[in-house]
Short mmCIF file of C-alpha atoms in Angstrom, two decimals:
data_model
loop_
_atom_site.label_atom_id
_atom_site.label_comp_id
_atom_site.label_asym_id
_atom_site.label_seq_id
_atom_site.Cartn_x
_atom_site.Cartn_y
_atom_site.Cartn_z
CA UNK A 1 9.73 28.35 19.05
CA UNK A 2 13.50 28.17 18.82
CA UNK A 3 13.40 26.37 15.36
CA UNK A 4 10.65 28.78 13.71
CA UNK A 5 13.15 31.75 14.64
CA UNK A 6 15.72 29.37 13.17
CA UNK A 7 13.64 28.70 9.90
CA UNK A 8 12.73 32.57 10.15
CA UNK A 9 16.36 33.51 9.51
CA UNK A 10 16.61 31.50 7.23
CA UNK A 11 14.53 32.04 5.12
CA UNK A 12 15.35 35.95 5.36
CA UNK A 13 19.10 34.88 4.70
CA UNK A 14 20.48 36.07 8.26
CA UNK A 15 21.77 33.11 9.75
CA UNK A 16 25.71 32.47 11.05
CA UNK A 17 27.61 29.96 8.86
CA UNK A 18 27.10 27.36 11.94
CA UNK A 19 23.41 28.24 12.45
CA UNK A 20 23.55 27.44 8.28
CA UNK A 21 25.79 24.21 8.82
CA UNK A 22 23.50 22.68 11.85
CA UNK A 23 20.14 23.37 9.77
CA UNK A 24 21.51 21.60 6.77
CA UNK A 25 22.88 19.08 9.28
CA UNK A 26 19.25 18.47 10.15
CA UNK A 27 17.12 15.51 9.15
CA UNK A 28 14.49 17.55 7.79
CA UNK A 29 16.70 20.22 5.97
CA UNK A 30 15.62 18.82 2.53
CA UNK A 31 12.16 19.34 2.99
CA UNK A 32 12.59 22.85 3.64
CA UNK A 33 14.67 23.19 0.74
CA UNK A 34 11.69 22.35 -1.02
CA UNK A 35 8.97 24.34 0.85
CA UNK A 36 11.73 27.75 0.36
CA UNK A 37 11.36 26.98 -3.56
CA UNK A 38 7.74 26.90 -3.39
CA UNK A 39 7.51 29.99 -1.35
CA UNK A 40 9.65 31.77 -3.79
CA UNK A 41 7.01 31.61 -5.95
CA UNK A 42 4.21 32.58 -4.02
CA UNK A 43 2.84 36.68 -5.27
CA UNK A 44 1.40 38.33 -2.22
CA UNK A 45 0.04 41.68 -1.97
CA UNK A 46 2.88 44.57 -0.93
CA UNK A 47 3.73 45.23 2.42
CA UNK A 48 4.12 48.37 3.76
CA UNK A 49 6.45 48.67 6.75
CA UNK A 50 7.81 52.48 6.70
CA UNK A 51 3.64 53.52 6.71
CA UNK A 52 3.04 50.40 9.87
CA UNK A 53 6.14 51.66 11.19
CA UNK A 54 4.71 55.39 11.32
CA UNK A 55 1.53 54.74 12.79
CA UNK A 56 3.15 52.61 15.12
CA UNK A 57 5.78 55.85 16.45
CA UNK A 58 2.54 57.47 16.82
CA UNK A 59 1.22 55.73 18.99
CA UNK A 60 4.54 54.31 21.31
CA UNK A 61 7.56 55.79 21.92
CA UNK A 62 9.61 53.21 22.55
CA UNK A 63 11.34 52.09 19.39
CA UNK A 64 12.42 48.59 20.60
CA UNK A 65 9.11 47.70 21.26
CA UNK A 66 8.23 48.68 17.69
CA UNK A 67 10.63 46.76 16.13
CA UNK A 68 9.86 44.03 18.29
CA UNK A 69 6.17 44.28 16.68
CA UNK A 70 7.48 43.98 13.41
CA UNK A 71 9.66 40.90 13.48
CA UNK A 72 6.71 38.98 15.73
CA UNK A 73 4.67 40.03 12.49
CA UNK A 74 6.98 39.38 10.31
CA UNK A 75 8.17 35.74 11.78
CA UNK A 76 3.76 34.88 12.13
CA UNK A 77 3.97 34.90 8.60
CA UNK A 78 7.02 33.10 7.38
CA UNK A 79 5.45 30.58 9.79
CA UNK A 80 2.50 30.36 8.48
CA UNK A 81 3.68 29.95 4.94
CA UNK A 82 5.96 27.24 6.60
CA UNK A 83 2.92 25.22 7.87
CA UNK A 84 1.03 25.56 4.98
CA UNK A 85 3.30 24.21 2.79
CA UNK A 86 4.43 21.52 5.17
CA UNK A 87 1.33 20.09 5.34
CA UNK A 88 0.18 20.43 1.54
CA UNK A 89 3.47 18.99 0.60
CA UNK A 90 3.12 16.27 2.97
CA UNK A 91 -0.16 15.41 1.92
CA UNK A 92 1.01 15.22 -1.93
CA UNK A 93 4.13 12.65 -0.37
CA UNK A 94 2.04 9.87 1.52
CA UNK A 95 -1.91 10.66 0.09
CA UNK A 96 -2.13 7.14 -0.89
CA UNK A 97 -5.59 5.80 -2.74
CA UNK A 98 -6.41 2.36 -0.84
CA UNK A 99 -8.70 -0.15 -3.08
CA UNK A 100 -10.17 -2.98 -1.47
CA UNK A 101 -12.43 -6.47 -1.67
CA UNK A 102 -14.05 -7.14 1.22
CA UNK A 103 -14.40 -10.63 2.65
CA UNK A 104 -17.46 -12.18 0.15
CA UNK A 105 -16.76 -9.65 -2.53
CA UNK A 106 -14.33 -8.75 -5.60
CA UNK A 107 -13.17 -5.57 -6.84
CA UNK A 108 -12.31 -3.93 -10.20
CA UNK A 109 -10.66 -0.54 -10.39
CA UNK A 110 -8.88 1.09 -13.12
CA UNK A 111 -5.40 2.34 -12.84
CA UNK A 112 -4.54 5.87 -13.94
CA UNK A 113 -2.44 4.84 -17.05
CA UNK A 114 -5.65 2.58 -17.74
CA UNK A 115 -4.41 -0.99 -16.49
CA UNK A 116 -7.46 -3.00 -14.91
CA UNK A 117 -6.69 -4.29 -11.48
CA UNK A 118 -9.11 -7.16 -10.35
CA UNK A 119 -9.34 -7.54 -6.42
CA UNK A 120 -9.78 -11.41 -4.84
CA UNK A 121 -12.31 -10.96 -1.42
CA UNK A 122 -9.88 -9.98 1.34
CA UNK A 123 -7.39 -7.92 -0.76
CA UNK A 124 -6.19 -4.36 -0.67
CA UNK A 125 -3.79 -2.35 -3.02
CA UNK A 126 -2.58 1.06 -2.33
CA UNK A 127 -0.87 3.76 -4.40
CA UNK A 128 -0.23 7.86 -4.93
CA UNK A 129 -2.59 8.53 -7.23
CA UNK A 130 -1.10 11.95 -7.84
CA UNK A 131 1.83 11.08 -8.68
CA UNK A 132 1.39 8.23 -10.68
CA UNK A 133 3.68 9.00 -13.61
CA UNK A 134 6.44 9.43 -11.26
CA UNK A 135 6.05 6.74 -8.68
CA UNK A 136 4.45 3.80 -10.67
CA UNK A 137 4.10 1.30 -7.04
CA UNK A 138 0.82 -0.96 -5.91
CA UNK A 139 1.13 -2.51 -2.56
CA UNK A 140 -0.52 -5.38 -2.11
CA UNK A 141 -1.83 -7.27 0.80
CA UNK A 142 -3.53 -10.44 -0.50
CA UNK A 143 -4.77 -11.76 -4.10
CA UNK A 144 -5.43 -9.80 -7.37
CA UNK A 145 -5.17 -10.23 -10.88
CA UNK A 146 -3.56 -7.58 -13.47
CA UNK A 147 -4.14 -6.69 -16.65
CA UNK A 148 -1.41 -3.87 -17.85
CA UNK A 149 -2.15 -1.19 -20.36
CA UNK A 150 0.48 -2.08 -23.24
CA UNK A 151 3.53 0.02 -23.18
CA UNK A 152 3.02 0.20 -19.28
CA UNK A 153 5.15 -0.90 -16.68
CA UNK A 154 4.80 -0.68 -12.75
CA UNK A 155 6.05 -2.86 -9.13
CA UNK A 156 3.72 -4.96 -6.78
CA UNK A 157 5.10 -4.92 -3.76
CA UNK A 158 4.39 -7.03 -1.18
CA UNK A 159 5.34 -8.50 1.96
CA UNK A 160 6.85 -11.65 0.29
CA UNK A 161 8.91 -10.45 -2.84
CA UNK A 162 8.04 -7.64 -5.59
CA UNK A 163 6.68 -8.73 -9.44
CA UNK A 164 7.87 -6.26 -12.09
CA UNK A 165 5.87 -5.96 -14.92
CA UNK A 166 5.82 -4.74 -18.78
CA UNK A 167 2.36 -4.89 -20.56
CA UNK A 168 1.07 -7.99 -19.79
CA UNK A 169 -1.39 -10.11 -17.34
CA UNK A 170 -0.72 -11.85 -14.14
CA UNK A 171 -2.45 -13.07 -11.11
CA UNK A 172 -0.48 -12.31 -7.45
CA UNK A 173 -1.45 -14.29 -4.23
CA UNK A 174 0.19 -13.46 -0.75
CA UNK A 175 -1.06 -15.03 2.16
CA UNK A 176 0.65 -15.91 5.54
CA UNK A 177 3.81 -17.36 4.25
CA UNK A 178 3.01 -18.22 0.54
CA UNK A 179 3.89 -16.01 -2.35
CA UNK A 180 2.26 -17.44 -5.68
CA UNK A 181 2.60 -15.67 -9.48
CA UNK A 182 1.19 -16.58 -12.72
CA UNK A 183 1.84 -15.39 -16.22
CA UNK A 184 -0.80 -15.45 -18.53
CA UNK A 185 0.40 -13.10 -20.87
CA UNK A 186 3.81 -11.07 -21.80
CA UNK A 187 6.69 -11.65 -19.44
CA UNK A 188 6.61 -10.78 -15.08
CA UNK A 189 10.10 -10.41 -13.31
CA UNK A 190 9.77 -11.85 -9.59
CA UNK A 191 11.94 -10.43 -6.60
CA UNK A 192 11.46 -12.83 -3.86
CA UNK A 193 14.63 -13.03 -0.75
CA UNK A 194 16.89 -11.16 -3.91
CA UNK A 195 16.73 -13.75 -6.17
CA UNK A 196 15.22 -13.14 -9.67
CA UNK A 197 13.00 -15.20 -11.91
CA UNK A 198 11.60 -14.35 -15.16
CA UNK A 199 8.21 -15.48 -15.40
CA UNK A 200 6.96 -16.48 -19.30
CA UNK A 201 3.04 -16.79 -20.55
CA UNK A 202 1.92 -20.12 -18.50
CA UNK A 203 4.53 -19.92 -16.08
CA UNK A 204 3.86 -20.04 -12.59
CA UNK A 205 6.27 -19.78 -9.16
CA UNK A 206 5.30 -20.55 -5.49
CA UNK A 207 7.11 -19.86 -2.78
CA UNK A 208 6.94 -20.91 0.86
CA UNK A 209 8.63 -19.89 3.71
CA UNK A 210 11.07 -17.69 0.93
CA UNK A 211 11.59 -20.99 -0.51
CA UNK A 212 10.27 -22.54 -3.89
CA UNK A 213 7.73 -25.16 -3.57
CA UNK A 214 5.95 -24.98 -7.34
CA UNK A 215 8.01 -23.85 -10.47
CA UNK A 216 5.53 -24.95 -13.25
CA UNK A 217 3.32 -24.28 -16.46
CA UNK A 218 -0.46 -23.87 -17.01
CA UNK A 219 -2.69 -24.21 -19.95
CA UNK A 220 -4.94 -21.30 -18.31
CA UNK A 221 -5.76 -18.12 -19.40
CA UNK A 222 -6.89 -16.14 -16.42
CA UNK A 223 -7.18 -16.91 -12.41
CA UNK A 224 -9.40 -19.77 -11.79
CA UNK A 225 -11.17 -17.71 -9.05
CA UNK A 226 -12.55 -15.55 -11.75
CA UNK A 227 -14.26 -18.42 -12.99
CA UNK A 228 -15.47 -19.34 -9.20
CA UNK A 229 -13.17 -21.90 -8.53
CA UNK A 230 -10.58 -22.02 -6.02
CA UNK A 231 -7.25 -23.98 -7.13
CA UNK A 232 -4.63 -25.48 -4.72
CA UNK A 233 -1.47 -26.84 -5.56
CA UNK A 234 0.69 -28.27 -2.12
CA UNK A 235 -1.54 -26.63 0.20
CA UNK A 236 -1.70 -26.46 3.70
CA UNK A 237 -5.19 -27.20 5.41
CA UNK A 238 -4.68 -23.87 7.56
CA UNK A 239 -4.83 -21.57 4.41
CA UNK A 240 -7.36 -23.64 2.67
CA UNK A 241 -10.14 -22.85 5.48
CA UNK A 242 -8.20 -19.09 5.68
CA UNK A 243 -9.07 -18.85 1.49
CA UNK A 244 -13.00 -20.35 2.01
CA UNK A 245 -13.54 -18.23 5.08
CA UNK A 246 -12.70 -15.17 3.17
CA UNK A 247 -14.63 -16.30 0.08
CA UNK A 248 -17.74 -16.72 1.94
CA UNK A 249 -17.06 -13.91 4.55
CA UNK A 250 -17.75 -17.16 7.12
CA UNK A 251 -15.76 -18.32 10.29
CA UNK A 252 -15.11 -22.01 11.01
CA UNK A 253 -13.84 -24.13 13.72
CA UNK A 254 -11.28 -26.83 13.42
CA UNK A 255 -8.49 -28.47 15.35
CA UNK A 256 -5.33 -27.91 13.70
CA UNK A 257 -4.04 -31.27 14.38
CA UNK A 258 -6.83 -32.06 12.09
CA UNK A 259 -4.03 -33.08 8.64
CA UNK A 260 -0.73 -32.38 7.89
CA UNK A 261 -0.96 -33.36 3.93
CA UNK A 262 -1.00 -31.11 1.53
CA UNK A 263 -4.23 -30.49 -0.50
CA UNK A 264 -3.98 -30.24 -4.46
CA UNK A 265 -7.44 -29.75 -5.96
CA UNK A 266 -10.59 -27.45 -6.68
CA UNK A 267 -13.35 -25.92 -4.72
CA UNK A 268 -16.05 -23.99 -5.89
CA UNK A 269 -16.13 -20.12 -4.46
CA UNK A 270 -20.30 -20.08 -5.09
CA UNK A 271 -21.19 -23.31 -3.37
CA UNK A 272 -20.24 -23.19 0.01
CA UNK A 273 -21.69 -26.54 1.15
CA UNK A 274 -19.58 -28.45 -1.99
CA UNK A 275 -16.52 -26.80 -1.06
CA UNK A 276 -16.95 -28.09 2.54
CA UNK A 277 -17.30 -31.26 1.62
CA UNK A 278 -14.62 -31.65 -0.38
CA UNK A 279 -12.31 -30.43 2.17
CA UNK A 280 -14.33 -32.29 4.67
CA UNK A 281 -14.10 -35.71 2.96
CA UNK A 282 -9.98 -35.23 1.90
CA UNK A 283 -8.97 -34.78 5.25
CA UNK A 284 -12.28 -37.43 6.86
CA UNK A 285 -14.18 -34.78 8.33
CA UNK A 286 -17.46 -33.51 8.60
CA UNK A 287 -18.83 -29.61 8.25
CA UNK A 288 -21.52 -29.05 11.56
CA UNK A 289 -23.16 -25.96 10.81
CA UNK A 290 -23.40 -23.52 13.55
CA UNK A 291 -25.07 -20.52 12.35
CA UNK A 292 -25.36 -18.98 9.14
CA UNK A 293 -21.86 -17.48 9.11
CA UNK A 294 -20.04 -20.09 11.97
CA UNK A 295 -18.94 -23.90 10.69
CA UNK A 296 -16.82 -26.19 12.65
CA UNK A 297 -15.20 -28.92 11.31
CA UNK A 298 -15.33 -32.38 13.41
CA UNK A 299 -13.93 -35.85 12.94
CA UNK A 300 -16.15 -38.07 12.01
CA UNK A 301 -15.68 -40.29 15.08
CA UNK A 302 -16.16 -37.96 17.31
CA UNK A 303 -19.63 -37.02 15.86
#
């Protein structure tokens, strides 16, 4: 109650220069900088105090009590603007739009500057729609490919390093520990642990564990995984089962002492019995199926 009357005064211009000084000392002072703007330029209908004031004398005779009446009115109202306002400018601030693939599926949405986002199954992106113009950030948890509206330019952010990009087409992977980018087209700066690469058409960076792994070139135009393939380059059998159980929306068994190569190759995203046996027959295993969505993954000798 103590900081409404606060914000009350305020807002009516009758604080003390340290009631003033502590307000703009506090940690939300800025935002009701902004809400006091916006209320500025609200119209309401005229108030009326003298003729409230009369009828009030009327009725009571004690004037304290009738001045009383008026500020409680009075201080309802500024808080009620003050709520409203919080709250729709609080929505505007974090109202973010959340697109997403589900495990088994892909996604396409359209950005609102008319870039084309393609979502691998698993993925999610999330960005102020509203403010697009102004705040021009994806996050992204997992896999999609981009193609930017020329002229454009927005961040991915994501939990392993940030791709900057300027009219052009890319494909971003983050999963676990790994942070992959490819150029297909145009140029894509990478932020990864601060340090900056420039990414030209047919390059492509991997990094694991914040360090590089792959720093390469590729003759391909767009993500293999639109084509239904799955390509690995130097990759672990943990997020090669992760990738097919998401593909497939399917959960499989498997001992994790199973391999510690490193699998480079394709698997087909369409043919789930082919890409289990590829991966089965790399690291001398064989797929038991369990159900229609449950696999395990056995050594041969122990079948």
């Amino acid at each position: 109650m103590e900081e409404k009357y606060t914000l009350a005064k305020w807002m009516n211009d009758e604080l003390s220069e340290q009631e003033l000084h502590d307000l703009k000392e506090s940690h939300d002072f800025s935002l009701y900088e902004k809400i006091r703007t916006h209320s500025a330029e609200l119209k309401t209908k005229d108030f009326d105090e003298e003729n409230m004031l009369n009828k009030v004398l009327v009725s009571k005779d004690d004037s304290s009590k009738v001045i009383q009446m008026a500020q409680n009115w009075f201080f309802r109202i500024v808080a009620l603007i003050l709520v409203s306002l919080g709250i729709f400018m609080f929505y505007q601030e974090n109202n973010l739009v959340t697109e997403m693939a589900k495990n088994g599926k892909k996604s396409v949405f359209v950005l609102p500057d008319n870039s084309e986002i393609t979502l691998n199954s698993g993925s999610e992106i999330k960005y102020k729609k509203e403010n697009w113009d102004n705040n021009r950030i994806l996050h992204l948890d997992g896999e999609a490919y981009f193609k930017v509206a020329k002229g454009k330019k927005f961040d991915v952010n994501t939990s392993l390093g940030k791709v900057t990009v300027l009219g052009t087409q890319f494909n971003v992977k983050t999963r676990n520990k790994r942070f992959d980018v490819i150029c297909f087209e145009g140029s894509v700066q990478v932020n990864q642990n601060n340090e900056i690469i420039i990414l030209k058409q047919g390059d492509k960076v991997s990094f694991e564990n914040n360090e590089i792994i792959i720093k390469s070139k590729t003759t391909e135009t767009f993500p293999s995984w639109l084509r239904n393939e799955i390509v690995f380059e130097k990759e672990q059998l943990k997020n090669i089962i992760e990738e097919i159980e998401r593909q497939y929306n399917i959960s499989i068994k498997y001992n994790s002492k199973f391999g510690n190569q490193l699998f480079t190759g394709k698997v087909p995203n369409n043919n789930l019995d082919v890409a289990l046996e590829i991966i089965a027959s790399t690291y001398q295993l064989q797929p038991i199926k369990i159900s229609a969505f449950q696999y395990e993954l056995k050594k041969r000798n122990e079948i």
